[in-house]
Amino acid sequence: MSLVVNSTINGDPIEFSCEPDETLMDALRNRVGLKGVKEGCGTGDCGACSIRLDGALVCSCLVLGAEAEGRSVETVEGMSDGPKLHVLQSKFLEHAALQCGVCTPGFLIAAQALLEKNPTPTEEEIRYGLAGNLCRCTGYDKIVRAVQDAAKVMNKSSKRKKTSGGKK
Amino acid sequence: MNAENKMPKQVFRSVGTRPVRPDGVDKVTGRARYGADYDMPGQLVGRILRSPHAHATIKKIDISKAEQLPGVKAVVTSKDLPDLTDGNEDLQAILENCMARKKAYYDGHAVAAVAAVDAKTAKAALKLIEVEYKVHKHVTDVDKAADPKAPVLRKDCITEGVSPAPTKASNIALQSEFGHGNVTKGFKQADHIVTRNFRTEQTHQGYIEPHACVASISPDGTGEMWVCTQGHFVFRQQCAQLLGLDMAKLRVTSSEIGGGFGGKTHLWVEPVAMALSRKANLPVKLVMTRDEVFRASGPTSATSIDIKIGITKDGTITAGEATLRYASGPWKGSWAALGAMTAFACYDLENVKTTGLEVLVNRPKTTAYRAPSAPMAAFAVESVIDELAAKIDMDPVQIRIKNAASEGTKSSYGPVYGPIGIGPTLEAAANHPHMSAKLKKNQGRGMACGFWFNFGGQSSTHINIDIDGSVTLTVGTIDVGGARASLSLVVAEEFGIDYEQVKTVIGDTSSLGYNEMTDGSRGTFASSMSAIASVRKAIDEMIKRAAMMWDIPADQIEWREGHAHATGKSNANLAPL
Amino acid sequence: MPVLYESPQTTPEAVALLSKSKGKVHVLAGGSDLLVRMKGGYIEPDVIVDIKRIKSMNVIKKTADGFLIGAAVSCARLGEHAALKKAWPGIVEAANLIGSDQIQGRCTIAGNLCNASPAADSVPAMIAAGASAIIQGPRGERQVAVEKIAKSPGVTTLKKGEVVEAILLPPKQKKSSDAYLRFTPRTEMDIAVVSAAVSLTLGAKGVIEDARVSLGAVAPKALLVKPAAKAIIGSTLDDEALEKLAAACAAACDPIDDKRGTIHFRTKVAQVLAKRAAKIAWQRAGGK
Ligand SMILES: Cc1cc2nc3c(=O)[nH]c(=O)nc-3n(C[C@H](O)[C@H](O)[C@H](O)COP(=O)(O)OP(=O)(O)OC[C@H]3O[C@@H](n4cnc5c(N)ncnc54)[C@H](O)[C@@H]3O)c2cc1C
Ligand code: FES
Ligand code: FES
């Protein structure tokens, strides 16, 4: 029997129904229509299905849809600010950090979570931080560079915000 | 000597720049649609039942209970995919692999499939299918399978390529031999001989996106398919043949592809999705799980390779011999032949002999994987060359330079080479600072050569120029790694317009002439040639029209920077079109 | 039978669901084992009891009895808890080796324990620490040493209706510490081929007063190796004591032979890791 689940998805209140043993990944893809959530393995190994659940970085293939009740979900579809791309998105493009792109939504979400936790990660910290995401095409180097560059830009703009805030 | 020198020194305005890839924004925002991201109205969920046995005769399949489950719209077995292959061995292998007929040849071999209104029902239906197996001994190891005492997969498998033909069936499906000279004589001239056996394991291509398709066949015999593939035209042709449809009536649209590495050159589940759709009279979506991908889609061959190479003290190879056994899964391919062709192809050898053996095993059907078969052969040969270099205390790069093939060399697999870059490439490597950089702790340095072919094949492209001067290029080769960016650059270059004015799209099978796959390193290469030809034709046509408008001879018109320019003083009053 | 998903708000409700529901009832903590097994078709639950909405299972508490870690607390949260990290660095480093950031955002040490894999990372660390599981069931509460939870791969000693409510780490002694090490071919996202945990307390002049040593992935379940602890108690972790420790570990190993590691390799690496873990724990405890 289907359950009705109410959650906040990318900032909007969304109601969807799903089977009790259906994963959040399947529910987001097939019930809500957020196909940016990718399935590479369905077993937590590839990270293509990465989302944020109440802010925590998780594999949506290892979460039940029912668990999203009353919680907030963020996916790649909610990353940009209207037509303005998130810095990470722009930097992935600029550094050619994607080829086939099927891993990209997961990497972007994981990188966003990483930079929130650690705004100035070293290369090693980025590699460890993104170890839960597999990419078959790029060889990772360009992804690491894109994240490093994005971190730089994000830190500059957050500093600017802070100093201009201080003046007021 | 080398090919580049034949090219006129050309200054490029687009080619060589690094614009943002045209498919990029869709990919970073989650918009890009891959195989599993597309839905057709009313579509059903397809699921496949797979053999739990590595080698078994299928005695009976009872689908009646599954068919009666509410929500099940179709159950298919091999009966629903009659053999229409007309003796075409490749097609037959695809057919048998898509749906086991008399025998299941590997753990994971499809034996039946269902289409139901949802995943839950489809899963429940699979459990209601009753299959009675007679389990046989199986063999998965390439050397064990080649042994005459091994369980034989096919009672009718008589080794091809041997004369006289063997009288007994075995798992060696095909033997292919290449070479020239006399290796026995060559080994006699050698100061050092090294003989080794190398074994490599089967590896999967490991693309992140599992195979997925949505198929729809109407009662009027027309069909549509959305699929992730490295070659939708080939898929259309083979699916139409297997399902008995007119090719023209089947329209295949390729999805964005989440990696292929050779593994998506082959049909695995698509004909099954079509058979389900035909039986259910509704669209069917079939997505493989990762587990199914690993169990039942093509890895590369496991191999066992014997290598024998002889050299003189000064480092000249006097003879090279190889016997290469490639596990090909339950059906014959041409993997061993490719290994046997490429093993020694980098070198100029007087005496060379290679024998490729295609060995059947109870493992999934192998398929292309990045220069299929060549890496394993190169690994074996190059390891022995390193060992020989050490024996005569010669630099490993120099030994390779000394024996490198050059223009005019008779290759180990037959043809005489035209210009070939291995020598200059090795020289460049030898002179590169990386080769002499000091090694730090735990660092090492190695080098090896490898050979692969590159082919053109059939391609068809279409150019459309809109009234605002922007250009659409439609191609029929899948963009696996960025071809749309490259092709847009090529078109911009030829027209003399900006990259931003060009949009390259992958057309469906009804919008273009036949295109071969994106494989064998041909995608960008072949489609670029076709695109350039298309652009030049379009320019000729536009010049003709300008000539009519201006009422001047066409040879007084020149194409520059995206415009027709009238040349000569008498035409100076004509503004570029 | 349709599957049921239940998310009780209290432990008694959870126990009631677990003991009274018909069919196959499974506790869902982080789901990083449970959902994988469901996906693979290895288990098909009739009832899934999600314990993450139970408030008491969501807290890390410092009590007189030691740290109490709720069964629904994710491993990521252990890493963010400064006091816990300081008191039990070995437990936290083991928990933060599990899978990726994504997995740690969900998985729990109680789930790691109840999954009963011989290679579970946090289990040797918990055994070395002398941790126990607080179990709630239809017959009330019981407290069981962690090493007694797993029976064999995938099988626990928990009875029908029982749920682990929390993991209790004993009060932290002065001049004590712990460490955990594992060997994996990849640095991340891999399952231990061998692992070792050591917890020790120093007395006067840096002499080891008390110690516990545990090995993972060298037997059907994680082992508490008492002779190994005995080998270093009373020593200052000199070379002789370390060799005795290694020998005791080697004697305790009963590993499988597979493509990830031969018996010989696993036995050898167990000794190396035990020695290294002991040295790290010793330094952390203030040994010089
Ligand atoms: C990609 C990936 C990588 C992984 N890497 C590692 C690794 O490096 N090291 C490692 O040790 N493990 C690893 N694991 C396994 C898994 O993440 C851990 O075992 C984890 O700690 C399980 O915790 P959980 O909360 O997710 O358990 P769940 O999946 O929720 O539960 C596991 C089992 O325990 C039972 N259970 C859970 N909680 C309780 C309770 N409170 N009371 C009674 N029974 C309970 C469940 O019913 C289930 O049978 C990995 C898993 C994945 C998917
Ligand atoms: S699909 Fe969830 S981690 Fe691979
Ligand atoms: S870009 Fe293809 S998998 Fe990462």
PDB file of N, CA, C and O in Angstrom, chain B residues 108-160:
ATOM      1  N   GLY B 108      23.239 -15.500 -14.641  1.00  0.00           N
ATOM      2  CA  GLY B 108      22.749 -14.183 -15.050  1.00  0.00           C
ATOM      3  C   GLY B 108      22.171 -14.174 -16.457  1.00  0.00           C
ATOM      4  O   GLY B 108      21.633 -13.161 -16.907  1.00  0.00           O
ATOM      5  N   HIS B 109      22.258 -15.288 -17.161  1.00  0.00           N
ATOM      6  CA  HIS B 109      21.701 -15.369 -18.522  1.00  0.00           C
ATOM      7  C   HIS B 109      20.171 -15.232 -18.452  1.00  0.00           C
ATOM      8  O   HIS B 109      19.518 -15.919 -17.679  1.00  0.00           O
ATOM      9  N   ALA B 110      19.628 -14.350 -19.260  1.00  0.00           N
ATOM     10  CA  ALA B 110      18.191 -14.109 -19.230  1.00  0.00           C
ATOM     11  C   ALA B 110      17.427 -15.348 -19.675  1.00  0.00           C
ATOM     12  O   ALA B 110      17.808 -15.991 -20.659  1.00  0.00           O
ATOM     13  N   VAL B 111      16.358 -15.686 -18.953  1.00  0.00           N
ATOM     14  CA  VAL B 111      15.544 -16.827 -19.378  1.00  0.00           C
ATOM     15  C   VAL B 111      14.087 -16.443 -19.642  1.00  0.00           C
ATOM     16  O   VAL B 111      13.378 -17.135 -20.362  1.00  0.00           O
ATOM     17  N   ALA B 112      13.655 -15.330 -19.041  1.00  0.00           N
ATOM     18  CA  ALA B 112      12.282 -14.854 -19.285  1.00  0.00           C
ATOM     19  C   ALA B 112      12.222 -13.395 -18.880  1.00  0.00           C
ATOM     20  O   ALA B 112      13.131 -12.890 -18.219  1.00  0.00           O
ATOM     21  N   ALA B 113      11.151 -12.711 -19.287  1.00  0.00           N
ATOM     22  CA  ALA B 113      11.006 -11.308 -18.909  1.00  0.00           C
ATOM     23  C   ALA B 113       9.540 -10.965 -18.747  1.00  0.00           C
ATOM     24  O   ALA B 113       8.676 -11.611 -19.368  1.00  0.00           O
ATOM     25  N   VAL B 114       9.277  -9.971 -17.913  1.00  0.00           N
ATOM     26  CA  VAL B 114       7.891  -9.543 -17.723  1.00  0.00           C
ATOM     27  C   VAL B 114       7.771  -8.041 -17.913  1.00  0.00           C
ATOM     28  O   VAL B 114       8.737  -7.298 -17.722  1.00  0.00           O
ATOM     29  N   ALA B 115       6.579  -7.616 -18.269  1.00  0.00           N
ATOM     30  CA  ALA B 115       6.249  -6.195 -18.276  1.00  0.00           C
ATOM     31  C   ALA B 115       4.982  -6.049 -17.449  1.00  0.00           C
ATOM     32  O   ALA B 115       4.009  -6.769 -17.667  1.00  0.00           O
ATOM     33  N   ALA B 116       5.038  -5.141 -16.488  1.00  0.00           N
ATOM     34  CA  ALA B 116       3.888  -4.969 -15.599  1.00  0.00           C
ATOM     35  C   ALA B 116       3.664  -3.486 -15.337  1.00  0.00           C
ATOM     36  O   ALA B 116       4.510  -2.655 -15.682  1.00  0.00           O
ATOM     37  N   VAL B 117       2.543  -3.203 -14.684  1.00  0.00           N
ATOM     38  CA  VAL B 117       2.183  -1.798 -14.488  1.00  0.00           C
ATOM     39  C   VAL B 117       3.130  -1.066 -13.548  1.00  0.00           C
ATOM     40  O   VAL B 117       3.280   0.147 -13.623  1.00  0.00           O
ATOM     41  N   ASP B 118       3.771  -1.790 -12.643  1.00  0.00           N
ATOM     42  CA  ASP B 118       4.758  -1.125 -11.796  1.00  0.00           C
ATOM     43  C   ASP B 118       5.856  -2.117 -11.386  1.00  0.00           C
ATOM     44  O   ASP B 118       5.755  -3.323 -11.646  1.00  0.00           O
ATOM     45  N   ALA B 119       6.873  -1.577 -10.737  1.00  0.00           N
ATOM     46  CA  ALA B 119       8.044  -2.376 -10.389  1.00  0.00           C
ATOM     47  C   ALA B 119       7.692  -3.495  -9.420  1.00  0.00           C
ATOM     48  O   ALA B 119       8.196  -4.608  -9.526  1.00  0.00           O
ATOM     49  N   LYS B 120       6.813  -3.167  -8.493  1.00  0.00           N
ATOM     50  CA  LYS B 120       6.432  -4.142  -7.471  1.00  0.00           C
ATOM     51  C   LYS B 120       5.789  -5.373  -8.122  1.00  0.00           C
ATOM     52  O   LYS B 120       6.134  -6.518  -7.816  1.00  0.00           O
ATOM     53  N   THR B 121       4.880  -5.122  -9.043  1.00  0.00           N
ATOM     54  CA  THR B 121       4.189  -6.220  -9.716  1.00  0.00           C
ATOM     55  C   THR B 121       5.153  -7.014 -10.594  1.00  0.00           C
ATOM     56  O   THR B 121       5.104  -8.248 -10.636  1.00  0.00           O
ATOM     57  N   ALA B 122       6.036  -6.282 -11.266  1.00  0.00           N
ATOM     58  CA  ALA B 122       6.989  -6.969 -12.140  1.00  0.00           C
ATOM     59  C   ALA B 122       7.872  -7.912 -11.320  1.00  0.00           C
ATOM     60  O   ALA B 122       8.130  -9.046 -11.711  1.00  0.00           O
ATOM     61  N   LYS B 123       8.297  -7.425 -10.166  1.00  0.00           N
ATOM     62  CA  LYS B 123       9.156  -8.228  -9.301  1.00  0.00           C
ATOM     63  C   LYS B 123       8.398  -9.466  -8.804  1.00  0.00           C
ATOM     64  O   LYS B 123       8.936 -10.584  -8.816  1.00  0.00           O
ATOM     65  N   ALA B 124       7.149  -9.254  -8.422  1.00  0.00           N
ATOM     66  CA  ALA B 124       6.342 -10.380  -7.937  1.00  0.00           C
ATOM     67  C   ALA B 124       6.132 -11.397  -9.056  1.00  0.00           C
ATOM     68  O   ALA B 124       6.156 -12.616  -8.823  1.00  0.00           O
ATOM     69  N   ALA B 125       5.951 -10.896 -10.275  1.00  0.00           N
ATOM     70  CA  ALA B 125       5.697 -11.798 -11.404  1.00  0.00           C
ATOM     71  C   ALA B 125       6.910 -12.685 -11.694  1.00  0.00           C
ATOM     72  O   ALA B 125       6.760 -13.866 -12.022  1.00  0.00           O
ATOM     73  N   LEU B 126       8.097 -12.108 -11.556  1.00  0.00           N
ATOM     74  CA  LEU B 126       9.309 -12.905 -11.824  1.00  0.00           C
ATOM     75  C   LEU B 126       9.346 -14.145 -10.934  1.00  0.00           C
ATOM     76  O   LEU B 126       9.782 -15.209 -11.345  1.00  0.00           O
ATOM     77  N   LYS B 127       8.872 -13.962  -9.711  1.00  0.00           N
ATOM     78  CA  LYS B 127       8.911 -15.078  -8.756  1.00  0.00           C
ATOM     79  C   LYS B 127       7.922 -16.178  -9.134  1.00  0.00           C
ATOM     80  O   LYS B 127       8.041 -17.307  -8.649  1.00  0.00           O
ATOM     81  N   LEU B 128       6.933 -15.830  -9.922  1.00  0.00           N
ATOM     82  CA  LEU B 128       5.920 -16.819 -10.290  1.00  0.00           C
ATOM     83  C   LEU B 128       6.300 -17.616 -11.538  1.00  0.00           C
ATOM     84  O   LEU B 128       5.591 -18.525 -11.947  1.00  0.00           O
ATOM     85  N   ILE B 129       7.399 -17.221 -12.157  1.00  0.00           N
ATOM     86  CA  ILE B 129       7.834 -17.980 -13.340  1.00  0.00           C
ATOM     87  C   ILE B 129       8.596 -19.211 -12.861  1.00  0.00           C
ATOM     88  O   ILE B 129       9.506 -19.104 -12.051  1.00  0.00           O
ATOM     89  N   GLU B 130       8.159 -20.355 -13.350  1.00  0.00           N
ATOM     90  CA  GLU B 130       8.815 -21.588 -12.908  1.00  0.00           C
ATOM     91  C   GLU B 130       9.721 -22.119 -14.011  1.00  0.00           C
ATOM     92  O   GLU B 130       9.267 -22.373 -15.126  1.00  0.00           O
ATOM     93  N   VAL B 131      10.980 -22.264 -13.693  1.00  0.00           N
ATOM     94  CA  VAL B 131      11.938 -22.777 -14.667  1.00  0.00           C
ATOM     95  C   VAL B 131      12.534 -24.069 -14.135  1.00  0.00           C
ATOM     96  O   VAL B 131      12.948 -24.149 -12.984  1.00  0.00           O
ATOM     97  N   GLU B 132      12.522 -25.058 -14.989  1.00  0.00           N
ATOM     98  CA  GLU B 132      13.140 -26.333 -14.606  1.00  0.00           C
ATOM     99  C   GLU B 132      14.463 -26.460 -15.356  1.00  0.00           C
ATOM    100  O   GLU B 132      14.492 -26.404 -16.586  1.00  0.00           O
ATOM    101  N   TYR B 133      15.539 -26.596 -14.599  1.00  0.00           N
ATOM    102  CA  TYR B 133      16.862 -26.665 -15.223  1.00  0.00           C
ATOM    103  C   TYR B 133      17.465 -28.056 -15.061  1.00  0.00           C
ATOM    104  O   TYR B 133      17.214 -28.732 -14.068  1.00  0.00           O
ATOM    105  N   LYS B 134      18.287 -28.424 -16.004  1.00  0.00           N
ATOM    106  CA  LYS B 134      19.196 -29.551 -15.782  1.00  0.00           C
ATOM    107  C   LYS B 134      20.593 -28.939 -15.744  1.00  0.00           C
ATOM    108  O   LYS B 134      21.074 -28.393 -16.736  1.00  0.00           O
ATOM    109  N   VAL B 135      21.191 -28.983 -14.570  1.00  0.00           N
ATOM    110  CA  VAL B 135      22.467 -28.288 -14.376  1.00  0.00           C
ATOM    111  C   VAL B 135      23.631 -29.129 -14.894  1.00  0.00           C
ATOM    112  O   VAL B 135      23.690 -30.334 -14.657  1.00  0.00           O
ATOM    113  N   HIS B 136      24.540 -28.465 -15.629  1.00  0.00           N
ATOM    114  CA  HIS B 136      25.735 -29.142 -16.147  1.00  0.00           C
ATOM    115  C   HIS B 136      26.972 -28.604 -15.456  1.00  0.00           C
ATOM    116  O   HIS B 136      26.939 -27.536 -14.855  1.00  0.00           O
ATOM    117  N   LYS B 137      28.069 -29.325 -15.616  1.00  0.00           N
ATOM    118  CA  LYS B 137      29.357 -28.815 -15.131  1.00  0.00           C
ATOM    119  C   LYS B 137      29.684 -27.557 -15.932  1.00  0.00           C
ATOM    120  O   LYS B 137      29.406 -27.483 -17.126  1.00  0.00           O
ATOM    121  N   HIS B 138      30.290 -26.598 -15.256  1.00  0.00           N
ATOM    122  CA  HIS B 138      30.631 -25.376 -15.974  1.00  0.00           C
ATOM    123  C   HIS B 138      32.129 -25.134 -15.933  1.00  0.00           C
ATOM    124  O   HIS B 138      32.843 -25.732 -15.129  1.00  0.00           O
ATOM    125  N   VAL B 139      32.571 -24.230 -16.790  1.00  0.00           N
ATOM    126  CA  VAL B 139      33.980 -23.857 -16.786  1.00  0.00           C
ATOM    127  C   VAL B 139      34.082 -22.351 -17.020  1.00  0.00           C
ATOM    128  O   VAL B 139      33.444 -21.808 -17.911  1.00  0.00           O
ATOM    129  N   THR B 140      34.849 -21.678 -16.149  1.00  0.00           N
ATOM    130  CA  THR B 140      34.952 -20.222 -16.279  1.00  0.00           C
ATOM    131  C   THR B 140      36.375 -19.769 -16.562  1.00  0.00           C
ATOM    132  O   THR B 140      36.593 -18.648 -16.996  1.00  0.00           O
ATOM    133  N   ASP B 141      37.346 -20.639 -16.318  1.00  0.00           N
ATOM    134  CA  ASP B 141      38.746 -20.258 -16.500  1.00  0.00           C
ATOM    135  C   ASP B 141      39.175 -20.519 -17.943  1.00  0.00           C
ATOM    136  O   ASP B 141      38.877 -21.574 -18.505  1.00  0.00           O
ATOM    137  N   VAL B 142      39.872 -19.568 -18.512  1.00  0.00           N
ATOM    138  CA  VAL B 142      40.201 -19.654 -19.934  1.00  0.00           C
ATOM    139  C   VAL B 142      41.116 -20.856 -20.236  1.00  0.00           C
ATOM    140  O   VAL B 142      40.915 -21.571 -21.218  1.00  0.00           O
ATOM    141  N   ASP B 143      42.105 -21.088 -19.394  1.00  0.00           N
ATOM    142  CA  ASP B 143      43.006 -22.228 -19.645  1.00  0.00           C
ATOM    143  C   ASP B 143      42.287 -23.562 -19.434  1.00  0.00           C
ATOM    144  O   ASP B 143      42.457 -24.494 -20.206  1.00  0.00           O
ATOM    145  N   LYS B 144      41.483 -23.598 -18.378  1.00  0.00           N
ATOM    146  CA  LYS B 144      40.743 -24.841 -18.126  1.00  0.00           C
ATOM    147  C   LYS B 144      39.752 -25.118 -19.255  1.00  0.00           C
ATOM    148  O   LYS B 144      39.540 -26.267 -19.639  1.00  0.00           O
ATOM    149  N   ALA B 145      39.133 -24.062 -19.766  1.00  0.00           N
ATOM    150  CA  ALA B 145      38.150 -24.254 -20.835  1.00  0.00           C
ATOM    151  C   ALA B 145      38.815 -24.734 -22.117  1.00  0.00           C
ATOM    152  O   ALA B 145      38.218 -25.461 -22.904  1.00  0.00           O
ATOM    153  N   ALA B 146      40.072 -24.315 -22.317  1.00  0.00           N
ATOM    154  CA  ALA B 146      40.783 -24.721 -23.533  1.00  0.00           C
ATOM    155  C   ALA B 146      41.285 -26.158 -23.441  1.00  0.00           C
ATOM    156  O   ALA B 146      41.641 -26.769 -24.447  1.00  0.00           O
ATOM    157  N   ASP B 147      41.303 -26.681 -22.242  1.00  0.00           N
ATOM    158  CA  ASP B 147      41.766 -28.061 -22.025  1.00  0.00           C
ATOM    159  C   ASP B 147      40.766 -29.047 -22.650  1.00  0.00           C
ATOM    160  O   ASP B 147      39.565 -28.898 -22.491  1.00  0.00           O
ATOM    161  N   PRO B 148      41.285 -30.064 -23.333  1.00  0.00           N
ATOM    162  CA  PRO B 148      40.370 -31.027 -23.977  1.00  0.00           C
ATOM    163  C   PRO B 148      39.443 -31.737 -22.987  1.00  0.00           C
ATOM    164  O   PRO B 148      38.393 -32.246 -23.368  1.00  0.00           O
ATOM    165  N   LYS B 149      39.824 -31.746 -21.700  1.00  0.00           N
ATOM    166  CA  LYS B 149      38.980 -32.449 -20.733  1.00  0.00           C
ATOM    167  C   LYS B 149      37.855 -31.574 -20.172  1.00  0.00           C
ATOM    168  O   LYS B 149      37.035 -32.039 -19.377  1.00  0.00           O
ATOM    169  N   ALA B 150      37.822 -30.326 -20.568  1.00  0.00           N
ATOM    170  CA  ALA B 150      36.841 -29.384 -19.998  1.00  0.00           C
ATOM    171  C   ALA B 150      35.418 -29.737 -20.417  1.00  0.00           C
ATOM    172  O   ALA B 150      35.209 -30.338 -21.477  1.00  0.00           O
ATOM    173  N   PRO B 151      34.429 -29.368 -19.592  1.00  0.00           N
ATOM    174  CA  PRO B 151      33.048 -29.502 -20.054  1.00  0.00           C
ATOM    175  C   PRO B 151      32.845 -28.639 -21.298  1.00  0.00           C
ATOM    176  O   PRO B 151      33.280 -27.486 -21.324  1.00  0.00           O
ATOM    177  N   VAL B 152      32.237 -29.212 -22.301  1.00  0.00           N
ATOM    178  CA  VAL B 152      32.074 -28.494 -23.574  1.00  0.00           C
ATOM    179  C   VAL B 152      30.744 -27.739 -23.574  1.00  0.00           C
ATOM    180  O   VAL B 152      29.702 -28.313 -23.275  1.00  0.00           O
ATOM    181  N   LEU B 153      30.813 -26.434 -23.871  1.00  0.00           N
ATOM    182  CA  LEU B 153      29.598 -25.617 -23.853  1.00  0.00           C
ATOM    183  C   LEU B 153      28.653 -25.992 -24.990  1.00  0.00           C
ATOM    184  O   LEU B 153      27.451 -26.073 -24.808  1.00  0.00           O
ATOM    185  N   ARG B 154      29.242 -26.172 -26.179  1.00  0.00           N
ATOM    186  CA  ARG B 154      28.421 -26.437 -27.353  1.00  0.00           C
ATOM    187  C   ARG B 154      28.899 -27.696 -28.057  1.00  0.00           C
ATOM    188  O   ARG B 154      30.048 -27.767 -28.490  1.00  0.00           O
ATOM    189  N   LYS B 155      27.996 -28.599 -28.172  1.00  0.00           N
ATOM    190  CA  LYS B 155      28.342 -29.877 -28.802  1.00  0.00           C
ATOM    191  C   LYS B 155      28.679 -29.701 -30.279  1.00  0.00           C
ATOM    192  O   LYS B 155      29.299 -30.568 -30.891  1.00  0.00           O
ATOM    193  N   ASP B 156      28.261 -28.573 -30.863  1.00  0.00           N
ATOM    194  CA  ASP B 156      28.526 -28.363 -32.293  1.00  0.00           C
ATOM    195  C   ASP B 156      29.695 -27.413 -32.534  1.00  0.00           C
ATOM    196  O   ASP B 156      29.883 -26.907 -33.629  1.00  0.00           O
ATOM    197  N   CYS B 157      30.486 -27.184 -31.508  1.00  0.00           N
ATOM    198  CA  CYS B 157      31.581 -26.227 -31.672  1.00  0.00           C
ATOM    199  C   CYS B 157      32.850 -26.920 -32.171  1.00  0.00           C
ATOM    200  O   CYS B 157      33.602 -27.515 -31.412  1.00  0.00           O
ATOM    201  N   ILE B 158      33.054 -26.868 -33.464  1.00  0.00           N
ATOM    202  CA  ILE B 158      34.242 -27.422 -34.094  1.00  0.00           C
ATOM    203  C   ILE B 158      35.150 -26.239 -34.423  1.00  0.00           C
ATOM    204  O   ILE B 158      34.723 -25.311 -35.106  1.00  0.00           O
ATOM    205  N   THR B 159      36.356 -26.264 -33.917  1.00  0.00           N
ATOM    206  CA  THR B 159      37.264 -25.122 -34.096  1.00  0.00           C
ATOM    207  C   THR B 159      37.356 -24.689 -35.560  1.00  0.00           C
ATOM    208  O   THR B 159      37.701 -25.494 -36.430  1.00  0.00           O
ATOM    209  N   GLU B 160      37.075 -23.451 -35.811  1.00  0.00           N
ATOM    210  CA  GLU B 160      37.241 -22.893 -37.162  1.00  0.00           C
ATOM    211  C   GLU B 160      38.673 -22.434 -37.342  1.00  0.00           C
ATOM    212  O   GLU B 160      39.337 -22.079 -36.363  1.00  0.00           O
TER     213      GLU B 160
END
